[in-house]
Amino acid sequence: MSAYRELSPSLRTIMTPGPVEADPRVLRAMSFPVLGQFDPEFTDLMNETMSMLREVFRTGNEWCFPVDGTSRSGLEAVLVSLIRPGDRVLVPIFGRFGHLLAEIAERCGAEVSVIETEWGTVFDPEIIIQAIHRHKPQLVAIVHGETSTGQVQPLGEIGKACRELDILLVVDAVATIGGTPVETDQWMLDAVIGGTQKCLSVPSGMAPITYNSRVEQQLLSRKRIERGLADPAVSEAAARPVSDSIRSNYFDLSQLQDYWGPMRLNHHTEATSMLYALHEGLRIVLAEGLEERFARHRINELALTAGLQAMGLQLYGSQASKLPVVTCPLIPEGIDGEQVRSMLLHQFGIEIASSFGPLKGRIWRIGTMGFSCRQTNVLQVLGALEAVLLRCGFRLPAGEAVQAALDVYTGK
Ligand SMILES: *Cc1c(COP(=O)(O)O)cnc(C)c1O
C-alpha cells in the first residue's frame, strides 16, 4: 500500500495579489477530456480564446494569444523576441517587477538604462518622456500595476510619446488585466502581457499577450523556421543566420504566431487543460462585462480601505495612484506582521501577503482580485484581521471595521 495520502488541499480565502481563488467554473473546465491539438474542436477553442482576448485587452490587434508558462514567460517571450543584443532599452522602475523587466532585458543582451522613483509612488509621465529623449532607447518596458507597492502607472502620455519617436512600448499588465482598465489601443501600447492567476481568476500557468503590427514587423525581420518543418518555399527563413534570429525557440513569437495563426505550423503542444481554463475564465469576464467588473473591483477596494482605516491602520503609498486591486496597510508599531499572517492562515483559513525588499516587514498586501474580490471575502478578512490584531495586543476600536465596510456596501 502506498504511504502517500490522497490530495486534499484546504479550502482557503485567498486575499493576496495572486494566485487568487479560481472561479469554480474554471476548475470544472479543467476537468474536461483532452482534445488533440489540431482537432478542429480544439482549434476553434484557440480561435475563440484569441477573440475574447482582443476584447479583454481592448485592441484590434491580430495577435492576442497565451504563452504557456507563468506570466513571466509572457514577459520573456516579448522581450527576447524584440531585443537584439546591444539594443538600448529603458526601464522606469517603481517597484519589484520593474527590476524584473530590467533583469530580463539584460539577459537578452540589451544595454539597459533604468530610472527609478520612490517606491509607493509612480512617475510623472513627463519624467519618463525626458528620459526617453536622453537615452534614445529602441524599446521602453514598464509595469502598469505594481503589485509590490500597490501603485498603478498612467500610460497614455508615455504611449503617445513612444509612438511619435518610433520606440516600442512593452507593458507588464499582469496584475491589472481584467480588474482595472488596460487600454491597449487607446494608450498606444505596442505589446502587453497579462496574467491568469490575478484578476482573471484562472490558475497560474499561462500568460496572455497581445502585440501590434509594429512588433510583428520586427519579429518577421528575425524570423527563422525550424529546419525540419520548413517548406521549400519559405526556406529562406530557415537559412537565416542564427546570430540574428530570436535567441529562444520556446519563446520565439514569430513561431508562436505561426502556430496560433491560420498556418497552424507545429510548435509546442498547446496546454489543453490550461486553455480550457483560460477560455472559461475569459468567457466569465466578458459575461460579467468589463466595466461592471472594474466597478466591482472598485467597490470592494472602497469597502476594504474604509474597514482598514476604521481599524486605525494606515495605508502605504500615494493614494492618488493607488492600484485598485491591491491594498497595502502599514504594519503597526510593535506588531509582528508574520505572526499576524500566520494566525490569519491557521485560525481563519485566510491568506494575505507580505512584501518584498525594502517593504518586507513594513506592509501587508491585501489583494481584491477576480473571483476573490467579493463582499463576503472582504468582510471576512476585516473581521479576522481585527480579531488577530486584538489578540496581538493592538488597541483598536472593536467592531468598527466591518461596520465601515458594510456602510460602503449598503450605501449608507
Ligand atoms: C505576479 C506578477 C508577475 C509575475 O507573474 P508570474 O505568474 O509569477 O510569473 C509579473 N509582474 C507583475 C506586475 C505581477 O504582479
Coordinates of C-alpha atoms and ligand atoms in Angstrom, one line a residue, residues 17 70-72 75 97 100 143 145-147 172 174-175 197-198 204, ligand 1:
P17 CA -2.0 39.7 -5.2
T70 CA 3.5 31.7 -15.8
S71 CA 3.2 35.5 -16.5
R72 CA 6.9 35.9 -16.7
L75 CA 7.4 38.9 -20.4
F97 CA 8.5 44.0 -11.0
L100 CA 12.4 42.0 -13.2
V143 CA 4.9 47.8 -15.3
G145 CA 0.1 47.8 -11.9
E146 CA 3.0 47.2 -9.4
T147 CA 1.7 44.6 -7.0
D172 CA 3.5 44.4 -17.9
V174 CA -0.1 41.1 -15.4
A175 CA -1.8 42.4 -12.3
Q197 CA -3.8 33.9 -11.7
K198 CA -4.6 37.5 -10.7
S204 CA -1.2 30.2 -12.8
Ligands
LIG1 C1 2.6 38.5 -10.4 C2 3.3 39.4 -11.3 C3 4.3 39.0 -12.2 C4 4.8 37.6 -12.2 O1 3.9 36.6 -12.6 P1 4.2 35.1 -12.5 O2 3.0 34.5 -13.0 O3 4.5 34.8 -11.1 O4 5.4 34.7 -13.4 C5 4.9 39.9 -13.0 N1 4.5 41.2 -13.0 C6 3.6 41.7 -12.1 C7 3.2 43.1 -12.1 C8 3.0 40.8 -11.2 O5 2.1 41.3 -10.3

